Coordinates of C-alpha atoms in Angstrom, one line a residue:
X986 CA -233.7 314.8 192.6
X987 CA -236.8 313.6 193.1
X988 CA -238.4 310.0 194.3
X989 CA -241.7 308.0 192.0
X990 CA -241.2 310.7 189.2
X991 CA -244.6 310.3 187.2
X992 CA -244.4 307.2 184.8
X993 CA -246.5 305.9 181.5
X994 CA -246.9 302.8 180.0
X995 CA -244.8 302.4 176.2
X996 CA -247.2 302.2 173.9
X997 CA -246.0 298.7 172.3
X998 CA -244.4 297.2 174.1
X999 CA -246.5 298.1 177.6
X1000 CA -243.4 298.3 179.6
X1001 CA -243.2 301.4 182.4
X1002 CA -240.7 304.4 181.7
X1003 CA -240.1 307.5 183.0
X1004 CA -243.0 310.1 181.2
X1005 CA -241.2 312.7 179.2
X1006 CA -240.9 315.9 180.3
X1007 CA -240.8 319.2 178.1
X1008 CA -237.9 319.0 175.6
X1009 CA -236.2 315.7 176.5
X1010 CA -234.8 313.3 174.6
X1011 CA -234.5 309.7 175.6
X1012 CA -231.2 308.8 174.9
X1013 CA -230.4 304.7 176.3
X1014 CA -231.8 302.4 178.9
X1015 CA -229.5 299.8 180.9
X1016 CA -230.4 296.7 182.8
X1017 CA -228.8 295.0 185.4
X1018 CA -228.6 298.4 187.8
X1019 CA -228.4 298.4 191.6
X1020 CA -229.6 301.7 192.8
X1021 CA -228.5 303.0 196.4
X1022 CA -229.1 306.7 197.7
X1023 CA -228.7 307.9 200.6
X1024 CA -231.3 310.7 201.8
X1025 CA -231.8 312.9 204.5
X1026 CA -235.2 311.0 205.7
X1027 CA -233.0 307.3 205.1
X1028 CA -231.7 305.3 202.4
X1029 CA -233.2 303.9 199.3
X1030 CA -232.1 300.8 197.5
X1031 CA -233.2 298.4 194.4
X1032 CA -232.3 296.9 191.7
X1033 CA -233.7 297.4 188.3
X1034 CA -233.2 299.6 185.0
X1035 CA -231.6 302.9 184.1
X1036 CA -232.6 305.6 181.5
X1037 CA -230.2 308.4 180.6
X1038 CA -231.9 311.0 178.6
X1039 CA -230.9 314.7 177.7
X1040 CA -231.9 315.9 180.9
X1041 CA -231.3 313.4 183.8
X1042 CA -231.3 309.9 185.1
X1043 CA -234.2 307.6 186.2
X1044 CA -234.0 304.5 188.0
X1045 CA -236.8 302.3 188.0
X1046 CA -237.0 299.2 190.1
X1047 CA -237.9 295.7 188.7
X1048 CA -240.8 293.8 189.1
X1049 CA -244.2 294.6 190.1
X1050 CA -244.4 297.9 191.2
X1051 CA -247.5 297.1 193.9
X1052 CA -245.0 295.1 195.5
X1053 CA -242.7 298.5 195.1
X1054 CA -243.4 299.9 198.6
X1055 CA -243.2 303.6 198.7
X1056 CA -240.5 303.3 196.3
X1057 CA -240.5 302.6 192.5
X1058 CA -238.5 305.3 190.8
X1059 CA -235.8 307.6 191.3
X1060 CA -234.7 310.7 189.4
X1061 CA -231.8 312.4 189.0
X1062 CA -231.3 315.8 187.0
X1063 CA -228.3 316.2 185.4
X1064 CA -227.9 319.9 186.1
X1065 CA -228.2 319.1 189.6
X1066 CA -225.8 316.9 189.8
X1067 CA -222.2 317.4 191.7
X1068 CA -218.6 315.7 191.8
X1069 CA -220.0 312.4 189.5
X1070 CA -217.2 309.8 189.6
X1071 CA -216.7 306.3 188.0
X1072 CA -215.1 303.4 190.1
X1073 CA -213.8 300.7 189.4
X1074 CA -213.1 298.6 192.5
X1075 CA -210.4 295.7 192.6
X1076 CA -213.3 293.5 194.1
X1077 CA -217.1 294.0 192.6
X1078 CA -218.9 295.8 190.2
X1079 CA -218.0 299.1 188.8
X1080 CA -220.0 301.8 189.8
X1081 CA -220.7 305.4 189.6
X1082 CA -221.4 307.9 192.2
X1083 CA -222.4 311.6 192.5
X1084 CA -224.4 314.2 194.8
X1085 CA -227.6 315.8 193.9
X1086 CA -229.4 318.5 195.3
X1087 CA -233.1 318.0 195.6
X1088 CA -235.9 318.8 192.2
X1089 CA -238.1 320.9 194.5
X1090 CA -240.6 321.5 191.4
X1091 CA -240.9 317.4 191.6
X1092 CA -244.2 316.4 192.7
X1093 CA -241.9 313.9 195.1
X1094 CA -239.1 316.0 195.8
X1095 CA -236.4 314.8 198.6
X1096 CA -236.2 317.2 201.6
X1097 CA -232.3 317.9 200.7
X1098 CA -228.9 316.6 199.3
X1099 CA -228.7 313.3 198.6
X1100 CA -225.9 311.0 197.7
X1101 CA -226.7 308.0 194.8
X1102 CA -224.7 305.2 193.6
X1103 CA -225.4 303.5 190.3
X1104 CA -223.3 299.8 190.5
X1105 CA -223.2 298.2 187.1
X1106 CA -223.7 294.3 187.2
X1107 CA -223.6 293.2 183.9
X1108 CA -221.0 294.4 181.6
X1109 CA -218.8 297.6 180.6
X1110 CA -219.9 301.1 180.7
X1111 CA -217.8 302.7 177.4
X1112 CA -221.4 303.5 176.2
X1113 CA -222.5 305.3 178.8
X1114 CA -219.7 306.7 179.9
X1115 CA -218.9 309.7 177.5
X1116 CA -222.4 310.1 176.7
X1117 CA -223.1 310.7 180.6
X1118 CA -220.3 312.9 180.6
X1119 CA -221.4 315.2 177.9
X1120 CA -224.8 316.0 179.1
X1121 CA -223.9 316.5 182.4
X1122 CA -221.3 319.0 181.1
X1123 CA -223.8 320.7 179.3
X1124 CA -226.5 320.5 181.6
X1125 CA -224.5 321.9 184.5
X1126 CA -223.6 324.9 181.9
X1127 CA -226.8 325.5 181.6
X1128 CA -226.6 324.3 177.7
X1129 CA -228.8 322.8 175.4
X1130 CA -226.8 319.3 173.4
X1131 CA -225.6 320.5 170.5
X1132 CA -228.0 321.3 167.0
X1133 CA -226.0 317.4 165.6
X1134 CA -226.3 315.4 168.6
X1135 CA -230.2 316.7 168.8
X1136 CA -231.1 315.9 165.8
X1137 CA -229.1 312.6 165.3
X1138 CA -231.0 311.5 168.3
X1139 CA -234.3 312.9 166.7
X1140 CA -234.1 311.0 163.5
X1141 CA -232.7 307.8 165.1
X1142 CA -229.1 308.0 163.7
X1143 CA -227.4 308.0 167.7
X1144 CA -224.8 305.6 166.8
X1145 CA -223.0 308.1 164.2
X1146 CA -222.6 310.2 167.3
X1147 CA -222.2 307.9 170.3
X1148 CA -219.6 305.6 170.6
X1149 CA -221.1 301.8 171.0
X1150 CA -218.7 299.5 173.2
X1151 CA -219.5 295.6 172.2
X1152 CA -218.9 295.1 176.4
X1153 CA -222.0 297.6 177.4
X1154 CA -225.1 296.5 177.1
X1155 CA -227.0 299.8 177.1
X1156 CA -229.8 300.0 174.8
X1157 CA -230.2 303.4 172.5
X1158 CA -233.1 304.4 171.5
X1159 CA -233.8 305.2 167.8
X1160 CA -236.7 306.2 168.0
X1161 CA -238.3 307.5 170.8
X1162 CA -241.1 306.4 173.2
X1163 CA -244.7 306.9 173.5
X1164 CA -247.3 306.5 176.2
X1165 CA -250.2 304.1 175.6
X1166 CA -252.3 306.4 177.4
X1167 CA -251.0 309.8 177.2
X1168 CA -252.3 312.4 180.1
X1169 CA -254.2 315.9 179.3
X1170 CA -252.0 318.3 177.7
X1171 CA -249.4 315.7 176.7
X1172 CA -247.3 316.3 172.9
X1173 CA -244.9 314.0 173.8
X1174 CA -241.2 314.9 172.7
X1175 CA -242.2 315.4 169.2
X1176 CA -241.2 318.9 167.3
X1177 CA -238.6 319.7 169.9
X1178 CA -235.7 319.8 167.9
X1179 CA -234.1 323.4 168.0
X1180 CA -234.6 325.2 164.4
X1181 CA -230.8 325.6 164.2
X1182 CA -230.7 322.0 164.1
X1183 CA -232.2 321.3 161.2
X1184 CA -229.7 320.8 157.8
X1185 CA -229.6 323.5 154.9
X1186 CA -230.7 322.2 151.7
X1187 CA -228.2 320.7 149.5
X1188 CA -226.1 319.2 152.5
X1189 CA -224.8 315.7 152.4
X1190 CA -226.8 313.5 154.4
X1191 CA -229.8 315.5 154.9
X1192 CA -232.5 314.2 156.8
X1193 CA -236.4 314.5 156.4
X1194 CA -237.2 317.4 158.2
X1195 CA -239.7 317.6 161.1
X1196 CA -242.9 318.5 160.3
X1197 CA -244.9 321.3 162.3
X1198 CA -244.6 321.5 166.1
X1199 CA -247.6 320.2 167.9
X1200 CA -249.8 322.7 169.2
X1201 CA -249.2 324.4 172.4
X1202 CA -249.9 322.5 175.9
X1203 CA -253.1 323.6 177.7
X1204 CA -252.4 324.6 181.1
X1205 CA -255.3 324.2 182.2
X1206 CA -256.1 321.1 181.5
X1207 CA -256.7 318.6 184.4
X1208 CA -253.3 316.3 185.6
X1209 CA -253.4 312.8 185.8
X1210 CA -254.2 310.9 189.1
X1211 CA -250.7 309.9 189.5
X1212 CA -250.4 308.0 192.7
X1213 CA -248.2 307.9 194.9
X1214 CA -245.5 306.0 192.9
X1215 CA -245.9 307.9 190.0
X1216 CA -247.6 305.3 188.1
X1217 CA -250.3 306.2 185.5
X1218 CA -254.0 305.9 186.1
X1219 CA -255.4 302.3 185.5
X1220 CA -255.8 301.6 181.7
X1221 CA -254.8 299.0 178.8
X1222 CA -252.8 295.9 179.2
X1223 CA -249.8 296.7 181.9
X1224 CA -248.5 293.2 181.2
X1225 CA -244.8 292.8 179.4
X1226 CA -245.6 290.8 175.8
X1227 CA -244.9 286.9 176.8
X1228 CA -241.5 286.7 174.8
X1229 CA -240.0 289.7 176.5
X1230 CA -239.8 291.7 173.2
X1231 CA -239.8 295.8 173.3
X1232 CA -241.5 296.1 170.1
X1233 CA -239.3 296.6 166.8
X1234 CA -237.2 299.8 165.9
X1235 CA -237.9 301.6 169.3
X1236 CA -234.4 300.1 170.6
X1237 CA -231.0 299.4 169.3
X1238 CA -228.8 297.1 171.6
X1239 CA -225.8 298.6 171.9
X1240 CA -223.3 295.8 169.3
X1241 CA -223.4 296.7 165.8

């Protein structure tokens, strides 16, 4: 795990989210998160918004991230992550809990194991849940998701593989997101779909395929000036659109 993992503006909608990394997949987003982890340098604590993607979990805190502190974001690999478990307390919110050892290629990374709790305030968690469960399973095995899940994420069709609970409010993506500004080097998670994924002719349902992949990334092309937060460099209109909108077709709430 790492703390302030580097972060972009969405393109439309101008709303922060975790950047991409190589190969991921966004897969849903949920509000109405308390975060608490407990590090060996002290404990860390917000509220704010989750994303689950196909390779970990970022927390990001609400609100104006100059007024953030040291702390904005928080990220959790799922191949790092040990004995997760769901609870549901008698009294409060349920919540999930898990150890994670420390992303030391994270240009934040925490000094060593850490112990984070995820408490869900607002509604059930039968989206999340099994979807959580799978990637961790494969992530801990070392796996990539399957060639179907990849590319039903890919071409926006999640909900014929996830299962959506009218109780969870989690938001899947369908498509996925972009940075306003993207840094030196960046292809986004475009052309990342594994060629086994991709339907013979002649099969029902087949999808568009993807066209080429983008061209290789230049290593040694300058990084962004990240600060400290792992916010992007100053640029565009970081404000969130006056009616709270996301932009249309880049989310799907989670009732059908």
């Amino acid at each position: 795990m790492a703390i302030n993992p580097h972060l972009a503006q969405e393109a439309y909608s101008r709303r922060l989210y975790p950047l991409a990394v190589p190969g991921e997949l966004f897969i849903l987003e949920r509000d109405g998160i308390k975060f608490q982890a407990k590090t060996p340098t002290g404990k860390l604590h917000g509220n704010g918004s989750m994303f689950l993607t196909t390779k970990r979990i970022v927390f990001l805190k609400k609100g104006d991230p100059s007024r953030h502190g040291d702390f904005t974001s928080f990220e959790i690999p799922l191949a790092f992550i040990r004995d997760p478990a769901f609870k549901q307390p008698i009294f409060g919110a349920n919540y999930m809990q898990g150890q994670v050892a420390p992303l030391l290629s994270a240009p934040n990374p925490i000094s060593g194991d850490a112990t984070w709790y995820l408490t869900f305030n607002q509604g059930g968690c039968g989206t999340f849940l099994p979807l959580f469960f799978r990637l961790h399973k494969e992530a801990v095995r070392d796996l990539q998701p399957s060639p179907q899940f990849f590319h039903q994420v890919q071409s926006g069709q999640l909900q014929q593989v996830a299962f959506v609970d009218p109780a969870d409010p989690s938001v899947l993506f369908i498509t996925q997101p972009q940075p306003l500004d993207p840094p030196p080097g960046y292809h986004g998670n475009q052309g990342q779909q594994p060629a086994q994924a991709q339907q013979q002719p002649g099969q029902p349902g087949q999808q568009p395929q993807p066209g080429a992949p983008p061209p290789p990334v230049d290593a040694s092309a300058p990084p962004p000036a990240y600060d400290a937060r792992g916010l992007p460099p100053p640029g565009g209109n970081s404000s969130q659109r006056p009616d709270g909108t996301r932009g249309p077709s880049t989310f799907m709430r989670g009732i059908m």
